[in-house]
XYZ file of C-alpha atoms in Angstrom:
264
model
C -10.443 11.588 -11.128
C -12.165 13.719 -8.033
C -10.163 13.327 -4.910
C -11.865 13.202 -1.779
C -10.586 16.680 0.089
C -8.316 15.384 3.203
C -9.309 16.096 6.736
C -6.329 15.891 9.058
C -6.231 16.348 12.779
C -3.059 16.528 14.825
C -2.412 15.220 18.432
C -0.291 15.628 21.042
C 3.382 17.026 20.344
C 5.446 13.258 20.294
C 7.238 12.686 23.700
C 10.580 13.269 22.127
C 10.446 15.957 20.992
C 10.668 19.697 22.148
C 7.149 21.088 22.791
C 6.500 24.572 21.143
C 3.239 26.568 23.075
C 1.938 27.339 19.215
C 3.102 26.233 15.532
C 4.299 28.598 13.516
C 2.944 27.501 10.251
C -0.668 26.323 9.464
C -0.658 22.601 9.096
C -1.915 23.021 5.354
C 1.134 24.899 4.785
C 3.903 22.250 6.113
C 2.105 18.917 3.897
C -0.483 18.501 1.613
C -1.489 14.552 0.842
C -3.360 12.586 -1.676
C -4.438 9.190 -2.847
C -3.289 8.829 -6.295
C -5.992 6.300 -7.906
C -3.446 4.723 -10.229
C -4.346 1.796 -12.348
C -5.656 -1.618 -12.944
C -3.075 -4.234 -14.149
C -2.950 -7.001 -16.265
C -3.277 -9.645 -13.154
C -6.520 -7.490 -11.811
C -4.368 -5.856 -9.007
C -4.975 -2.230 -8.701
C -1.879 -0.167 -8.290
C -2.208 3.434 -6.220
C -0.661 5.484 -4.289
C -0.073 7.938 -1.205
C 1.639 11.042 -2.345
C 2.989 13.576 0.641
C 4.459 16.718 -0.251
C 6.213 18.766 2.533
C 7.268 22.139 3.540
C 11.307 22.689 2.840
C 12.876 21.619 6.144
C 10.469 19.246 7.297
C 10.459 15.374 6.945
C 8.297 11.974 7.514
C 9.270 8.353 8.557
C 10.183 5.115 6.772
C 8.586 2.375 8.328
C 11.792 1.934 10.753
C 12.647 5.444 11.496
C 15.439 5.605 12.615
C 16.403 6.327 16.819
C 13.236 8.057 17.127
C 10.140 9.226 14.910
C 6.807 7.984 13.654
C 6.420 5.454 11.179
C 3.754 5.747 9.245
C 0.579 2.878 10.254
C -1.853 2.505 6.987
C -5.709 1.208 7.205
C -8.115 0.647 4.324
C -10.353 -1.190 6.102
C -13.225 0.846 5.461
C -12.914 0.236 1.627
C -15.738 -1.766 0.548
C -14.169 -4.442 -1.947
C -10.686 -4.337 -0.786
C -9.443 -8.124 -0.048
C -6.174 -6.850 0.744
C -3.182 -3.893 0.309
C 0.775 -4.030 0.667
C 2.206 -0.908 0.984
C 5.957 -0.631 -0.562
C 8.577 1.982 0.798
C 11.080 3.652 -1.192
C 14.436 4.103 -0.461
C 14.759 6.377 2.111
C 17.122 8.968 3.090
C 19.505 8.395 6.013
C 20.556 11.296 8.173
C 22.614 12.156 11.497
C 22.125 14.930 14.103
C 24.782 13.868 16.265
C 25.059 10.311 17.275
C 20.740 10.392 16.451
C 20.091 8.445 13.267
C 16.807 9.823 11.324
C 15.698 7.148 8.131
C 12.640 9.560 6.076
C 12.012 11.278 3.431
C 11.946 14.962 2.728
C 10.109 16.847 -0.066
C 7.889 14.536 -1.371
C 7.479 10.493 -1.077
C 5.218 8.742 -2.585
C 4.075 4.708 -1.148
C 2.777 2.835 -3.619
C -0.237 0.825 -2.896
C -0.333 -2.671 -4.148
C -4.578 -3.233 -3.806
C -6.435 -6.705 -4.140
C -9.638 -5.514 -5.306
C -11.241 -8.740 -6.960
C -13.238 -8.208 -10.626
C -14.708 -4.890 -8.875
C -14.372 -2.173 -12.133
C -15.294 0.783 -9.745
C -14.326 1.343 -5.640
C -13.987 3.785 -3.725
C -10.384 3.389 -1.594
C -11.070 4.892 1.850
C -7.377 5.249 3.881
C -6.669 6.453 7.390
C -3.352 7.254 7.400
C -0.958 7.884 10.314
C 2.079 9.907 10.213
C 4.686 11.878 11.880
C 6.100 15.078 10.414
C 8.944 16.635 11.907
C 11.124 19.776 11.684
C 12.849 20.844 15.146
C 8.926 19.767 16.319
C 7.408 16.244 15.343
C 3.352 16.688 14.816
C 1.612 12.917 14.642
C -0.656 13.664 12.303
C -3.659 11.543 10.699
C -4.992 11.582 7.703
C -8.248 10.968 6.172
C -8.393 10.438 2.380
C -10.562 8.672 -0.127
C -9.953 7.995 -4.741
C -12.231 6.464 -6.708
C -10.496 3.666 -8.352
C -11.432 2.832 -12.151
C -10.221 -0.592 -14.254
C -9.884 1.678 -17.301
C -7.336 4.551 -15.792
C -3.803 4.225 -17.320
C -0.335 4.078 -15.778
C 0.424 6.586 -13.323
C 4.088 7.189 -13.912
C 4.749 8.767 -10.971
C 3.356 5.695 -9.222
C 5.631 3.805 -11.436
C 8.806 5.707 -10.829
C 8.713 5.517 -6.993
C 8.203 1.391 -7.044
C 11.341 1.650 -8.687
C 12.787 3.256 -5.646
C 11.628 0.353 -3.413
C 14.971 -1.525 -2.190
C 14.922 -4.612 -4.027
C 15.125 -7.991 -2.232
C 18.629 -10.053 -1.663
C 19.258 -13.192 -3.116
C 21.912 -14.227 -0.830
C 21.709 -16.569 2.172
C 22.869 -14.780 5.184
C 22.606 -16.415 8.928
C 22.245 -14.841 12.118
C 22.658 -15.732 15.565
C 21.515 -14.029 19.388
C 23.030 -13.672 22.222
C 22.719 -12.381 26.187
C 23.869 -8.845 26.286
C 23.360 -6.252 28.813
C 19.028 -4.930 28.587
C 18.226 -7.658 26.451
C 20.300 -9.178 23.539
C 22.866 -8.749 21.048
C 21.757 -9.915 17.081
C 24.549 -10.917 14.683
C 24.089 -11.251 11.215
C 26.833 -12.116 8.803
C 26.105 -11.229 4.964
C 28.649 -13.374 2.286
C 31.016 -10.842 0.090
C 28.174 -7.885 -0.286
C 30.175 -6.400 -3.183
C 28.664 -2.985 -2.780
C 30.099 -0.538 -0.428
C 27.175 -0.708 2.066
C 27.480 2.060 4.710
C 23.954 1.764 6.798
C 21.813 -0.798 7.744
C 18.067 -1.003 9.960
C 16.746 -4.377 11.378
C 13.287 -4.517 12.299
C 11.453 -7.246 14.419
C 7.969 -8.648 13.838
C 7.435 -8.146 18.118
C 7.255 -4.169 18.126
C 8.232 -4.341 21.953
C 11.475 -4.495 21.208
C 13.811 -2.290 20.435
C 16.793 -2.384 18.060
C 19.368 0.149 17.850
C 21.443 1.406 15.267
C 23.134 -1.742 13.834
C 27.199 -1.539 13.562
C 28.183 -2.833 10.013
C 31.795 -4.276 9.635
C 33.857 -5.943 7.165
C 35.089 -9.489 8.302
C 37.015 -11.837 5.717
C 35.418 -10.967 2.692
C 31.836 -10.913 4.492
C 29.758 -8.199 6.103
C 28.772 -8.504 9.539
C 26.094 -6.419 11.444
C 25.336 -6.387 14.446
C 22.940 -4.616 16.901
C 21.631 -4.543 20.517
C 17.887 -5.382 21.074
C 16.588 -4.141 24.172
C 13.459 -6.185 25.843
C 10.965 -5.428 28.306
C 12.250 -7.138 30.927
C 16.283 -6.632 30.044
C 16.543 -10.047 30.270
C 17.023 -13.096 26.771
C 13.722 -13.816 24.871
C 12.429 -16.154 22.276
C 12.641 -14.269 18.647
C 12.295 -15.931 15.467
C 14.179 -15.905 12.777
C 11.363 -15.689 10.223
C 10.452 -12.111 11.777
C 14.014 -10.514 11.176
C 14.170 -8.284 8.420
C 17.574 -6.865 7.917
C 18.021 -3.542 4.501
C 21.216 -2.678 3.979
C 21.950 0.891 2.214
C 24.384 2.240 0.064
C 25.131 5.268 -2.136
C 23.119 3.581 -4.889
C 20.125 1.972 -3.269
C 19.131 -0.637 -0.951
C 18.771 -4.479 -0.666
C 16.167 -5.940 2.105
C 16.573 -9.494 3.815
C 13.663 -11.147 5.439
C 14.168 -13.858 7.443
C 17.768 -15.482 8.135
C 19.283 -18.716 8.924
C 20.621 -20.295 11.890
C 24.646 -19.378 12.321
């Protein structure tokens, strides 16, 4: 398959992070990306993927990334043909400078694409993809890539091994419950008898006004609780459904992601 070359233009240094007055590497050096066309399965979905290689040192976002960073934003909407995408996130890595919590990936990551694409046998996928990379600099970057996607291309096992990376989804019931707290709210979620030796966790809210820190995860008669502070606009209580929590929990082995939770 011929791969559309990438065009990608850089912004502004992010806010948070140390500005430099020139980078020492050319951008082509630090990541090179791709669309990786992928197949057509048995249900007519078409499976592809974004591949990002990186630089040694440097690093991108999950889609929560951590106390600060840039999660990556994805639009196909100028893919003629395409009735819808889901993007799915492998397992990232979790790391600490300090008390700062960073959730990425280094190396290489690769999202697989899950694409709705009808009885089309040919398309062309058309992506604009934002990103952040980040060494002791963070670069928001965008990207501008394009496959040609054929019914008749076989598995891409690459594609394959990475949605086996994707943190699989809990069966358990858990509840959770909100509270005043001091700039906003406090959100308590209680897990029954997790049975792995979970050591991190990241919540993330369908309103992206508000911010959650990192959650505190604690043992509690044979349950896991976690619990977090969500900061609002206005410092004060605010309506949040429970619908729009999702709540991955991380250990040595791999991951487990919640969405939604009951009433406490």
């Amino acid at each position: 398959m011929k791969h559309a070359v990438h065009r990608i233009t850089t912004f502004v240094l992010c806010a948070f992070c140390l500005a430099a007055p020139t980078l020492a590497q050319d951008l082509d050096d630090i990541l090179q990306a791709k669309l990786r066309p992928g197949w057509r399965m048995e249900d007519g979905i078409h499976m592809a993927a974004l591949q990002l290689d990186m630089a040694p040192g440097w690093k991108t976002y999950w889609r929560q990334p951590g106390d600060s960073g840039i999660p990556p934003h994805f639009d196909f909407s100028q893919s003629e043909g395409l009735l819808a995408f889901e993007v799915f996130y492998p397992t990232p890595e979790i790391s600490w400078l300090g008390s700062n919590r960073s959730i990425g990936y280094e190396t290489q990551v690769i999202f697989p694409l899950q694409l709705s694409v009808g009885d089309a046998a040919e398309m062309t996928l058309i992506g604009r993809i934002e990103i952040g990379v980040c060494r002791e600099l963070c670069i928001p970057v965008t990207l501008d890539l394009s496959a040609q996607l054929s019914s008749q291309a076989p598995v891409d096992l690459l594609i394959e091994t990475a949605r086996a990376t994707v943190p699989k989804f809990g069966a358990d019931q858990i509840t959770c419950a909100f509270s005043a707290a001091e700039d906003g709210m406090e959100l308590k979620i209680v897990f029954p008898s997790p049975g792995r030796a979970f050591d991190n966790a990241a919540i993330e809210l369908d309103n992206q006004r508000l911010w959650v820190n990192t959650p505190k995860l604690e043992p509690q008669d044979g349950r896991l609780v976690v619990t977090a502070q969500i900061m609002t606009p206005t410092g004060q209580p605010m309506a949040i459904g429970r619908d729009g929590v999702t709540t991955t929990l991380f250990a040595p082995d791999g991951a487990i992601e919640y969405r939604g939770c009951l009433g406490a």
